[in-house]
PDB file of C-alpha atoms and ligand atoms in Angstrom:
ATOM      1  CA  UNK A1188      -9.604 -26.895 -10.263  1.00 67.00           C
ATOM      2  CA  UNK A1189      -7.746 -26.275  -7.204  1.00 87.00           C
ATOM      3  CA  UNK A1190      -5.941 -22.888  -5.758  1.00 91.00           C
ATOM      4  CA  UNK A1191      -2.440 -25.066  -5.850  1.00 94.00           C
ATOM      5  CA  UNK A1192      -3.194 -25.052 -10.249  1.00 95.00           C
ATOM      6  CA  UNK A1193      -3.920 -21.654  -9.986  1.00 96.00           C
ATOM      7  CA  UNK A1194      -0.852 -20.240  -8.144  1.00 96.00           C
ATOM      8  CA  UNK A1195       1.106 -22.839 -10.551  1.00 96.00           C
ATOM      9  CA  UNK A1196      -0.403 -20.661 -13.021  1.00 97.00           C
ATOM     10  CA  UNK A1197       0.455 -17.430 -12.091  1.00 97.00           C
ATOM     11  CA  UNK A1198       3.786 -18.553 -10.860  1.00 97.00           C
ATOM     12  CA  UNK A1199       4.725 -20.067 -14.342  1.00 96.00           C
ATOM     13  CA  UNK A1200       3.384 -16.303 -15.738  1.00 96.00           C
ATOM     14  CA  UNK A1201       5.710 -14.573 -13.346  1.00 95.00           C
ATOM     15  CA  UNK A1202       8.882 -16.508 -14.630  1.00 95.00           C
ATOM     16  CA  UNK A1203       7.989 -15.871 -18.676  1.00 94.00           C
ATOM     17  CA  UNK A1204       8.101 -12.395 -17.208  1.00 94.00           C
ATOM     18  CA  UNK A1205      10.884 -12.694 -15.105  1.00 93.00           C
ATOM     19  CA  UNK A1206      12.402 -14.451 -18.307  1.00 92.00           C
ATOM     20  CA  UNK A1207      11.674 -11.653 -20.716  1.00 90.00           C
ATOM     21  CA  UNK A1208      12.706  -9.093 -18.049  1.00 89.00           C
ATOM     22  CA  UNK A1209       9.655  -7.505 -18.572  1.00 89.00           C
ATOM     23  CA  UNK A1210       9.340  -3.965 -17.657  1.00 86.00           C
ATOM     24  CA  UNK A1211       5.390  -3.407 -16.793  1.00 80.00           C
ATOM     25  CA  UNK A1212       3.206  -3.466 -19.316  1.00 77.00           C
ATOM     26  CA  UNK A1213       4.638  -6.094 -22.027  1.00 69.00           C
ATOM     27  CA  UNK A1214       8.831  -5.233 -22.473  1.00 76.00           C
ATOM     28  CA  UNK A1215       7.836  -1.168 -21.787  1.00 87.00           C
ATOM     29  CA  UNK A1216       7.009   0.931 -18.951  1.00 92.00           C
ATOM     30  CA  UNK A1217       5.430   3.985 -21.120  1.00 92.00           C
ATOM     31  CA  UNK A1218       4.943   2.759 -24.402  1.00 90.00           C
ATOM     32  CA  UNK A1219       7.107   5.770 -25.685  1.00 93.00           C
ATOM     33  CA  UNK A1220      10.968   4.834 -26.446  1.00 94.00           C
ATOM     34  CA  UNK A1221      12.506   8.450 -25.376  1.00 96.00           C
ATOM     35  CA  UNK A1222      10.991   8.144 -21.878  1.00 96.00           C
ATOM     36  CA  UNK A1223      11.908   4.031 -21.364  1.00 95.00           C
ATOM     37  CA  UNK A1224      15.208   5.334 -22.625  1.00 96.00           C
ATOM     38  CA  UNK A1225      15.423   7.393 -19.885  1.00 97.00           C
ATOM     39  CA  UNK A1226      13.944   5.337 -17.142  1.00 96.00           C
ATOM     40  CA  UNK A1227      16.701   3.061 -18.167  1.00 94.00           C
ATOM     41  CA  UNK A1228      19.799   5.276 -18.291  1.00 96.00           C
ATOM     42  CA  UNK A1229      18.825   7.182 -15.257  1.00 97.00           C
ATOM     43  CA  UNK A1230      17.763   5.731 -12.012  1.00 98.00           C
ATOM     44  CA  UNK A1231      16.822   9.246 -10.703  1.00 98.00           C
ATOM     45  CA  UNK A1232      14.265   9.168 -13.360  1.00 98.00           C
ATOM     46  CA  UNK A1233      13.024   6.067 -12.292  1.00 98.00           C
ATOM     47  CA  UNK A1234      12.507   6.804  -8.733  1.00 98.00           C
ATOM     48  CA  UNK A1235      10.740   9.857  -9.623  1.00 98.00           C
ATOM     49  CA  UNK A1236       8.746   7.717 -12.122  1.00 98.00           C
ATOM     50  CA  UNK A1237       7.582   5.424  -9.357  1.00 98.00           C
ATOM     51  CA  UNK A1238       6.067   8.684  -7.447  1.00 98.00           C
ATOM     52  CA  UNK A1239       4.040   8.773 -10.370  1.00 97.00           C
ATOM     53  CA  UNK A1240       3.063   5.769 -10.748  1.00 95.00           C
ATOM     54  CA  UNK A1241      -0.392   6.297  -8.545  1.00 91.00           C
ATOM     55  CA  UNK A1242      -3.521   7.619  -9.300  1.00 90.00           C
ATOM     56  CA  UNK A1243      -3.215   7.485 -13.223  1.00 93.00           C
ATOM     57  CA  UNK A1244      -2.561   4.955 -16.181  1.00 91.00           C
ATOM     58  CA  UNK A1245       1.151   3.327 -15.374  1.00 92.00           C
ATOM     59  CA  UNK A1246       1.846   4.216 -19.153  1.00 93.00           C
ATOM     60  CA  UNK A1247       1.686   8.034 -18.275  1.00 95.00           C
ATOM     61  CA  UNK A1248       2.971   7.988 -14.726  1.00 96.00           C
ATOM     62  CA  UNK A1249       6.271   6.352 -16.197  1.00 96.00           C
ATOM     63  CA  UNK A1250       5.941   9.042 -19.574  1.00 97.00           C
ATOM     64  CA  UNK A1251       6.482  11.662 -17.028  1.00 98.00           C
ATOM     65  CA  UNK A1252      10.252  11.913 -15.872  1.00 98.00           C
ATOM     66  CA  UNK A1253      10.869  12.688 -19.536  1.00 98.00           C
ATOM     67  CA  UNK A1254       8.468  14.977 -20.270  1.00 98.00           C
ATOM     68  CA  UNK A1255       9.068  16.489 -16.481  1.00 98.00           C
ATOM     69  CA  UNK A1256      13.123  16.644 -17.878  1.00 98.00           C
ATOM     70  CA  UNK A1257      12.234  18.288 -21.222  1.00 98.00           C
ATOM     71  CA  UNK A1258       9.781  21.015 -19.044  1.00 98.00           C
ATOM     72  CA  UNK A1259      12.665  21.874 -16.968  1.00 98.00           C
ATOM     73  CA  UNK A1260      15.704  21.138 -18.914  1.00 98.00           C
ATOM     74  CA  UNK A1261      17.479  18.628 -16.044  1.00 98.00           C
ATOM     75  CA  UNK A1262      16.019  16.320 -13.258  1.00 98.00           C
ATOM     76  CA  UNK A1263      19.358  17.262 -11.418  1.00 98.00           C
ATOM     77  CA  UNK A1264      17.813  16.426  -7.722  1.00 98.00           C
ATOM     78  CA  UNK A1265      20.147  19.744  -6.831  1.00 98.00           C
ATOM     79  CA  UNK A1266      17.886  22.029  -9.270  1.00 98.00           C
ATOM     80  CA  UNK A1267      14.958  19.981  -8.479  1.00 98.00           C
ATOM     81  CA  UNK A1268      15.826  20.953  -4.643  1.00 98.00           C
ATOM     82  CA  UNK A1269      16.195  24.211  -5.300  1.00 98.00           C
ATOM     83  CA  UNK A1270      13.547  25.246  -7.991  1.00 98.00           C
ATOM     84  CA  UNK A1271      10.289  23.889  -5.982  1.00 98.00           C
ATOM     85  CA  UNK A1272       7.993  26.520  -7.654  1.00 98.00           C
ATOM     86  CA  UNK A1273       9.454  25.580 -11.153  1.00 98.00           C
ATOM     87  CA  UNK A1274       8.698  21.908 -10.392  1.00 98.00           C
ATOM     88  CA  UNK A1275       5.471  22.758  -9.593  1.00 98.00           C
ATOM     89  CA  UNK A1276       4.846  24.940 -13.080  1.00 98.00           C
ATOM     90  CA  UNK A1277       6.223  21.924 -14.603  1.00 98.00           C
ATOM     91  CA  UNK A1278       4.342  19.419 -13.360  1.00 98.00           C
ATOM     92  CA  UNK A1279       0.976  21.814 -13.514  1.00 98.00           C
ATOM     93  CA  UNK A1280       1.668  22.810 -17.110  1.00 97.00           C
ATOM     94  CA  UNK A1281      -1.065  22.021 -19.264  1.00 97.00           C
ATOM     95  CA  UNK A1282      -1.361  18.990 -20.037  1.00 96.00           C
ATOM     96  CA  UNK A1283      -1.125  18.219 -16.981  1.00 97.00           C
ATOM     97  CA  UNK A1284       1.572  15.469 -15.807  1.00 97.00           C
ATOM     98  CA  UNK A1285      -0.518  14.118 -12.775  1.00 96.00           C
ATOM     99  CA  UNK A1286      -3.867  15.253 -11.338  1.00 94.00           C
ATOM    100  CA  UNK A1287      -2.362  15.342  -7.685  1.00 95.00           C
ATOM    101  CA  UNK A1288      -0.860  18.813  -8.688  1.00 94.00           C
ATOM    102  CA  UNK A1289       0.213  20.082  -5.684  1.00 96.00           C
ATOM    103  CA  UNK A1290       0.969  16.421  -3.963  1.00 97.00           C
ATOM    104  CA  UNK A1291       3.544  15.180  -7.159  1.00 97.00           C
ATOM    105  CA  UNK A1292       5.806  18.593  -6.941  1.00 98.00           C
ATOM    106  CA  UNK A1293       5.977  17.908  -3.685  1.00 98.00           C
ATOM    107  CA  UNK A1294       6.907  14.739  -3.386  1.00 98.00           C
ATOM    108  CA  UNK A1295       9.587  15.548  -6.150  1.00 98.00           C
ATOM    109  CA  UNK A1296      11.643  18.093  -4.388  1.00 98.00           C
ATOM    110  CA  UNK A1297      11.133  16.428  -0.877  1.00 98.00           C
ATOM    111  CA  UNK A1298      12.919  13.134  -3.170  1.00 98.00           C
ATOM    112  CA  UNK A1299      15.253  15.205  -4.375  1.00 98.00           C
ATOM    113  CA  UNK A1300      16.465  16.678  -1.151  1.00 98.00           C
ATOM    114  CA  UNK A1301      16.351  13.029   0.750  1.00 98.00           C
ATOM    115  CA  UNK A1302      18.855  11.785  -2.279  1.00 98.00           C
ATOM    116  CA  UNK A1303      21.047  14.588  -1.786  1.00 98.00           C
ATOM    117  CA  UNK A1304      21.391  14.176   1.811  1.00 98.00           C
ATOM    118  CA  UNK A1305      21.757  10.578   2.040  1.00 98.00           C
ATOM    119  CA  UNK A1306      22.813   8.954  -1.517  1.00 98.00           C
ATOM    120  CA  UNK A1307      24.830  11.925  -3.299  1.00 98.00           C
ATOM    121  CA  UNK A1308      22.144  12.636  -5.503  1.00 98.00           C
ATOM    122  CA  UNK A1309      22.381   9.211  -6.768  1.00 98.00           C
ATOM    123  CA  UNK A1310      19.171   6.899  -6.246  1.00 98.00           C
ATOM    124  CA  UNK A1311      21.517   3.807  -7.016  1.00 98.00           C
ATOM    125  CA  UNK A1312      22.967   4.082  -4.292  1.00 98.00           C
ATOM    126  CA  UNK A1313      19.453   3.345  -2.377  1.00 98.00           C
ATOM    127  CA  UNK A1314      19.498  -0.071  -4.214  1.00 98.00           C
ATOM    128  CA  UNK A1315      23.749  -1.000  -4.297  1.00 97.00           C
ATOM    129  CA  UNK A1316      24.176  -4.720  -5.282  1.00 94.00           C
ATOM    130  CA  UNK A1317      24.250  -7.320  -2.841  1.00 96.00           C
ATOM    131  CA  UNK A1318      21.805  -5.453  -0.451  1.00 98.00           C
ATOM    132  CA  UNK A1319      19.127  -7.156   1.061  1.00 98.00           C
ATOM    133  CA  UNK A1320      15.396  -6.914  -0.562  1.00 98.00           C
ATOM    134  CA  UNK A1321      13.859  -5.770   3.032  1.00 97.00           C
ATOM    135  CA  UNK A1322      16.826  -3.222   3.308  1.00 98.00           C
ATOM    136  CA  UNK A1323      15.722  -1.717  -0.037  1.00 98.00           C
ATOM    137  CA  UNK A1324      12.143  -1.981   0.409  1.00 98.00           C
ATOM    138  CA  UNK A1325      12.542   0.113   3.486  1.00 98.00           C
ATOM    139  CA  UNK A1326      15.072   2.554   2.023  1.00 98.00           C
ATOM    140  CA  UNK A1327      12.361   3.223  -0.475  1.00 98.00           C
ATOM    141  CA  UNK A1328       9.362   3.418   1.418  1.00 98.00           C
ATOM    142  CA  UNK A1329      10.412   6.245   3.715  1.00 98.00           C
ATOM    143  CA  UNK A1330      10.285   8.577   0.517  1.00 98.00           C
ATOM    144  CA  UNK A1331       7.190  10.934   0.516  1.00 98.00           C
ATOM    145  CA  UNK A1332       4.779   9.606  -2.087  1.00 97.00           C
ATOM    146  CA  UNK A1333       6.009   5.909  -2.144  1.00 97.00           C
ATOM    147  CA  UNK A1334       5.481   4.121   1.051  1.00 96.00           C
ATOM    148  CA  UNK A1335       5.378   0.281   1.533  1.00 95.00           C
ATOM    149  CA  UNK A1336       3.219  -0.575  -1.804  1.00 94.00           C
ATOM    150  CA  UNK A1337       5.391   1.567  -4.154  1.00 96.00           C
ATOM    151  CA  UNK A1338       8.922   0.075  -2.855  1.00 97.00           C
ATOM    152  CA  UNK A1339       7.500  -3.491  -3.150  1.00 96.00           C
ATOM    153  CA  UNK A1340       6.511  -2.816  -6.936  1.00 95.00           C
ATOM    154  CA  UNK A1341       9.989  -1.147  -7.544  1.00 97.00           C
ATOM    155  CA  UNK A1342      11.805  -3.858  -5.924  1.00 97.00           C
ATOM    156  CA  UNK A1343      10.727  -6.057  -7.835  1.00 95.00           C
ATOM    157  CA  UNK A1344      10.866  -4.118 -10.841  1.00 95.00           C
ATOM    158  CA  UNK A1345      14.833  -3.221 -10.044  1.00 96.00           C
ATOM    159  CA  UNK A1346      15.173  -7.061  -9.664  1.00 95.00           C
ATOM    160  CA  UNK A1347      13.187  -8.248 -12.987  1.00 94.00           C
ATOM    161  CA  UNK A1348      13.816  -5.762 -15.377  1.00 94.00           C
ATOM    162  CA  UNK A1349      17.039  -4.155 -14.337  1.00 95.00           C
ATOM    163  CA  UNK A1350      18.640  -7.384 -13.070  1.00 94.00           C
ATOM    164  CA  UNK A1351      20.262  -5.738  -9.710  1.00 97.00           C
ATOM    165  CA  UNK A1352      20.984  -8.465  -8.032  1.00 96.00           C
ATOM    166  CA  UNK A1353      19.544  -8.367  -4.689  1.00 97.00           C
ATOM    167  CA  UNK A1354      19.729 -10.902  -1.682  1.00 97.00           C
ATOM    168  CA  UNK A1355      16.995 -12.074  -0.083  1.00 97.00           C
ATOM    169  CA  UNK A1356      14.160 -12.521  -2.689  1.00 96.00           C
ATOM    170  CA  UNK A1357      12.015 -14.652  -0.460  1.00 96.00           C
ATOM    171  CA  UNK A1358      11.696 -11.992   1.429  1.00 96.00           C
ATOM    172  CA  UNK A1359      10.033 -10.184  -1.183  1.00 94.00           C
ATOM    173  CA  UNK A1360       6.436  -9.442  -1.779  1.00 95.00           C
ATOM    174  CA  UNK A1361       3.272  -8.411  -3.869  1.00 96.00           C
ATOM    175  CA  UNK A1362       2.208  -4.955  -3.788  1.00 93.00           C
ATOM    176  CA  UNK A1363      -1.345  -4.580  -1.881  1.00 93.00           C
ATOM    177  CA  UNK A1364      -2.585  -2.822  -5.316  1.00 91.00           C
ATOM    178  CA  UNK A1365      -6.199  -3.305  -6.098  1.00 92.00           C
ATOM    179  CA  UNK A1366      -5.452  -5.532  -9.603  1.00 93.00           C
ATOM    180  CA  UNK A1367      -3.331  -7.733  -7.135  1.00 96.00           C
ATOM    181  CA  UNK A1368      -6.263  -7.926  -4.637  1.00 95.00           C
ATOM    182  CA  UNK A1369      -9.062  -8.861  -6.909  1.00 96.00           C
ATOM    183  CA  UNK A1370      -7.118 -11.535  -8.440  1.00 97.00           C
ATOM    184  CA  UNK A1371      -5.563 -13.172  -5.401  1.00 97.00           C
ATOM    185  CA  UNK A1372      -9.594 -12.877  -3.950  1.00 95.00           C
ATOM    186  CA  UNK A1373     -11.363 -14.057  -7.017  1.00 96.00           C
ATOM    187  CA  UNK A1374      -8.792 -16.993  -8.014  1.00 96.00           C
ATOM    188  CA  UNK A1375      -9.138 -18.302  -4.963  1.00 94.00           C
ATOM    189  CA  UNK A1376      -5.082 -17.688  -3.657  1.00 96.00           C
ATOM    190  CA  UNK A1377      -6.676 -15.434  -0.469  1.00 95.00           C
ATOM    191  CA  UNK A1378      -9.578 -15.302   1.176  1.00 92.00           C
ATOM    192  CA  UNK A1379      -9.331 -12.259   2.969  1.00 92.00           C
ATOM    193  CA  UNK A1380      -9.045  -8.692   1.467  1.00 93.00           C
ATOM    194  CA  UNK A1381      -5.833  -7.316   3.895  1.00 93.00           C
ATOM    195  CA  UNK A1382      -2.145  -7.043   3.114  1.00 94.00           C
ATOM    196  CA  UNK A1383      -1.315  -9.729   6.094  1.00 95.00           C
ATOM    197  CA  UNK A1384      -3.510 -12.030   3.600  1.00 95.00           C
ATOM    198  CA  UNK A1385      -2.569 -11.320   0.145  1.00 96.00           C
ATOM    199  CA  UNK A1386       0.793 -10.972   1.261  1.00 96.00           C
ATOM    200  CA  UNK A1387       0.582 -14.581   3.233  1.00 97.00           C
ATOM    201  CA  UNK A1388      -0.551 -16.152   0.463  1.00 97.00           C
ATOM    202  CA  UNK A1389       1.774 -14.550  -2.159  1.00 97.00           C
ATOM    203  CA  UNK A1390       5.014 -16.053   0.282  1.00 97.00           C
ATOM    204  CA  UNK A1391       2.629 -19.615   0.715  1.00 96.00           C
ATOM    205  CA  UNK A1392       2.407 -19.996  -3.312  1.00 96.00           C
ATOM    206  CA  UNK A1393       5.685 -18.804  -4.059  1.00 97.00           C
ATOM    207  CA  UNK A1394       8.119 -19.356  -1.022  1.00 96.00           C
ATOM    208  CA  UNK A1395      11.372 -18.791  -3.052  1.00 96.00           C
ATOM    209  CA  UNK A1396      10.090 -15.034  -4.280  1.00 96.00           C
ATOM    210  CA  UNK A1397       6.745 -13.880  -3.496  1.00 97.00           C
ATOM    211  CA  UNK A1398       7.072 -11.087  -5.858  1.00 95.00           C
ATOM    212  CA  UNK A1399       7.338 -13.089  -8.568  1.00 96.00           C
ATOM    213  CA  UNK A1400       3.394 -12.886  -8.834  1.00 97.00           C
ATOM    214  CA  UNK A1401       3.325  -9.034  -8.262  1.00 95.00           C
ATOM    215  CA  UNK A1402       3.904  -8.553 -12.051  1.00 95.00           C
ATOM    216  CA  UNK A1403       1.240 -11.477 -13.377  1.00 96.00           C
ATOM    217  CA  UNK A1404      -1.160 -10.678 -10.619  1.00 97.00           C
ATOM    218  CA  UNK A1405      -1.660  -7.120 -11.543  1.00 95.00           C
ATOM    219  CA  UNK A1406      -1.009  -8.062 -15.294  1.00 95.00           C
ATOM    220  CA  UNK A1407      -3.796 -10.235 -14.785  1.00 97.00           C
ATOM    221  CA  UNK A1408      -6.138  -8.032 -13.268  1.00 96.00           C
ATOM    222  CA  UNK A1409      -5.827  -4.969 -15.373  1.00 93.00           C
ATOM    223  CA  UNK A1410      -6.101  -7.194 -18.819  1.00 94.00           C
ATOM    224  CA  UNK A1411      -8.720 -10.111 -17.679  1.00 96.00           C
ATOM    225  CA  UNK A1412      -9.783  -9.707 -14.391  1.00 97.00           C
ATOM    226  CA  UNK A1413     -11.633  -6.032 -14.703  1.00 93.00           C
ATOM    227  CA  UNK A1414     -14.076  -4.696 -11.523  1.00 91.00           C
ATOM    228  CA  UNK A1415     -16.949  -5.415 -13.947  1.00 89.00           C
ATOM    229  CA  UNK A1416     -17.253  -8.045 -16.925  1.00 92.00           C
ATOM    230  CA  UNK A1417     -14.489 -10.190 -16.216  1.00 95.00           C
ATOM    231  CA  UNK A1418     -13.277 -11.759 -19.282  1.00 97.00           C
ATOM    232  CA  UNK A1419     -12.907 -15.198 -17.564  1.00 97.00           C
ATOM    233  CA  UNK A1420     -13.316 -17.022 -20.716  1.00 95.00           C
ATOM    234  CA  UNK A1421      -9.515 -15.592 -22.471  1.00 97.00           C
ATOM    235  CA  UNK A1422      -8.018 -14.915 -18.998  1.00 97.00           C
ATOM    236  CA  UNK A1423      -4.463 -16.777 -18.491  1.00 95.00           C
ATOM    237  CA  UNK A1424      -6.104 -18.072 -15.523  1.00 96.00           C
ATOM    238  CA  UNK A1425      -8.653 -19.298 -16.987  1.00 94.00           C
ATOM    239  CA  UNK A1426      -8.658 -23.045 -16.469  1.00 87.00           C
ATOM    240  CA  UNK A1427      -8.167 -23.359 -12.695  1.00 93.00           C
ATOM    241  CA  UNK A1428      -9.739 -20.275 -11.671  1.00 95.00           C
ATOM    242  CA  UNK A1429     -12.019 -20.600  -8.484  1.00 92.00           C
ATOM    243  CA  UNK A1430     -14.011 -17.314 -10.599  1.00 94.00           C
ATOM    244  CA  UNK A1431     -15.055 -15.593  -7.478  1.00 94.00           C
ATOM    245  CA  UNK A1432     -16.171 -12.984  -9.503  1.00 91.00           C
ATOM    246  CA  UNK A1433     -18.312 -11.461  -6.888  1.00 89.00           C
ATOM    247  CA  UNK A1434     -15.459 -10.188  -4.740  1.00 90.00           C
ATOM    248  CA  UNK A1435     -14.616  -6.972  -5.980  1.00 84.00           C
ATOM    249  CA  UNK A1436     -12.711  -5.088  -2.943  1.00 82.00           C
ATOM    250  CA  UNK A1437     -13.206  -1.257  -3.133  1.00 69.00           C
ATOM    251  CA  UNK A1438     -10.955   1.573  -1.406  1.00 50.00           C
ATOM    252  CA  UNK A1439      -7.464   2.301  -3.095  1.00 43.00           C
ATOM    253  CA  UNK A1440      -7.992   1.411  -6.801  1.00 38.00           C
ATOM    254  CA  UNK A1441     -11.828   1.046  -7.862  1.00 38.00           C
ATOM    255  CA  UNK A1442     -14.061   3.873  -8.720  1.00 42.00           C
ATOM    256  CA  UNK A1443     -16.912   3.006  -6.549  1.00 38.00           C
ATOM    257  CA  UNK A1444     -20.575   3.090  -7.690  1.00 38.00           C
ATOM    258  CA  UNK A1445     -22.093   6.248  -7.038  1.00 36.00           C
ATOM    259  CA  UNK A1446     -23.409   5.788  -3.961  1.00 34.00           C
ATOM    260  CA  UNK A1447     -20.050   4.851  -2.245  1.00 33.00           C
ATOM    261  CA  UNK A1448     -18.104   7.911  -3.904  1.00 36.00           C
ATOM    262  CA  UNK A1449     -18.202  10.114  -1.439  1.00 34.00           C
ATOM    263  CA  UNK A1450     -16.470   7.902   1.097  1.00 32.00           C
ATOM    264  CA  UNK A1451     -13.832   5.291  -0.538  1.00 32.00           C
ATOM    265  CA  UNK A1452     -10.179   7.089  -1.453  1.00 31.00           C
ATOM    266  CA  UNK A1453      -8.375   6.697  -4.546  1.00 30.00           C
ATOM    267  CA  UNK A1454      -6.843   4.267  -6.937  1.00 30.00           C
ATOM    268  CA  UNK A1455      -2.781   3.774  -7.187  1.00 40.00           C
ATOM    269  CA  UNK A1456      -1.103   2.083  -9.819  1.00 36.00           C
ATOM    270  CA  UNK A1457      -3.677   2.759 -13.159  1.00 33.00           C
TER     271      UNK A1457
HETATM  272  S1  SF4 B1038     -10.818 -12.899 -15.011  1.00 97.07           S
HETATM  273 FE1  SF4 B1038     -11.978 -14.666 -14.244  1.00 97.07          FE
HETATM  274  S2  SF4 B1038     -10.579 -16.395 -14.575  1.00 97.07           S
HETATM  275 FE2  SF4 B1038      -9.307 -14.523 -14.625  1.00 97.07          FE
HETATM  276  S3  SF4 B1038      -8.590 -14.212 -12.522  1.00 97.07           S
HETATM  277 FE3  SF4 B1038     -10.490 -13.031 -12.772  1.00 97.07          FE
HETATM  278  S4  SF4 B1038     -12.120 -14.378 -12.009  1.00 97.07           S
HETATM  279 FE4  SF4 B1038     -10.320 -15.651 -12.449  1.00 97.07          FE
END
């Protein structure tokens, strides 16, 4: 067993994904046609799907642009804008689209009036073919409620799934997401639990497209690799994994045991 099998591993994964243009969980985002439908057709609904996309299952963070459209009758970012107090109802209607109930309407309108002001209301235009991964990434990441992690995992995602064709993919990367951290620490691919790490080792294993193992990586963790009672036995890692299974990095991601609850922060992606 060595870490160069493992990352030969994961890579292979991440190109049967990259294959299948797999969305995030199997060929779906949600699991609900309607709101992939959506997510598909509009890339307004995507972006604000990827502000969701913390802090809950990634099944319901990506169910909510549709339900947030059929509460409101339009994600129009101008009505969005301009109705902050009805995005707020909406997203605090029971049930409930996210738990951060005051953060998500915010972080809608404040989208909505950064697209009006610099794309046309468009969020394609933040992601026009031919532009450069890092351009993107950075594009993205100055949105309220998405920052660095977010834009990684949509890049890749607009790359993968929708097939915009972006230059530059080796200067992609792995989001810093806690199923991406525990596998990248336990399998032996990084030794150290910081971005500079994972992130070195993601562009080490996979020089031609480091984000290529931001899809199998978390895959992997939220499936196989669980905080407790890994199921190293049926993992697709299985047979080169270093099974480090005592690193478990806490913070963003991992509901501490009780006695660290107080102090750790939250989880993103679900
Ligand atoms: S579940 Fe086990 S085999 Fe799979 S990545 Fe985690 S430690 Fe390795």
């Amino acid at each position: 067993m060595t870490t160069a099998e493992v990352a030969g591993l994961l890579v292979d994964f991440g190109r049967e994904l990259e294959a299948q243009g797999a969305a995030q969980v199997g060929g779906s985002f949600s699991g609900d046609a309607d709101a992939d439908e959506l997510i598909a057709r509009s890339s307004n609904a995507f972006l604000i799907g990827v502000l969701f996309t913390q802090g809950i299952p990634a099944e319901r963070a990506w169910s909510a642009p549709r339900e947030l459209e059929r509460r409101l009758g339009t994600l129009d970012p101008r009505y969005l804008a301009e109705h902050p107090e009805a995005v707020r109802r909406a997203v605090q209607t029971a049930p409930m689209l996210h738990r951060f109930k005051e953060t998500l309407p915010r972080w809608i309108v404040s989208a909505a009036d950064r697209l009006i002001q610099d794309y046309g209301g468009d969020a394609a235009r933040i992601w026009p073919p031919g532009s450069h991964v890092i351009d993107v990434t950075e594009r993205l990441a100055v949105f309220d409620g998405i920052g660095r992690k977010k834009a990684v995992m949509a890049v890749e995602i607009l790359v993968r799934h929708f097939g915009v064709e972006l230059s530059g993919r080796e200067c992609g990367q792995v989001a810093y997401d806690v199923h991406v951290r525990r596998v990248f620490l336990r399998s032996g691919l990084a030794d150290e639990d910081s971005r500079e790490a994972i992130e070195a080792a993601a562009a080490r294993w996979c020089p031609g497209s480091p984000g290529t193992l931001d899809l199998p990586a978390w895959l992997v963790g939220r499936q196989w690799c669980r905080p407790r009672l890994p199921a190293c036995d049926s993992c697709r890692l299985s047979g080169a994994c270093a099974r480090r299974v005592h690193l478990n990095p806490t913070g963003v991601g991992v509901r501490p045991h009780s006695a660290e609850r107080k102090t750790s922060p939250d989880r993103s992606f679900g």
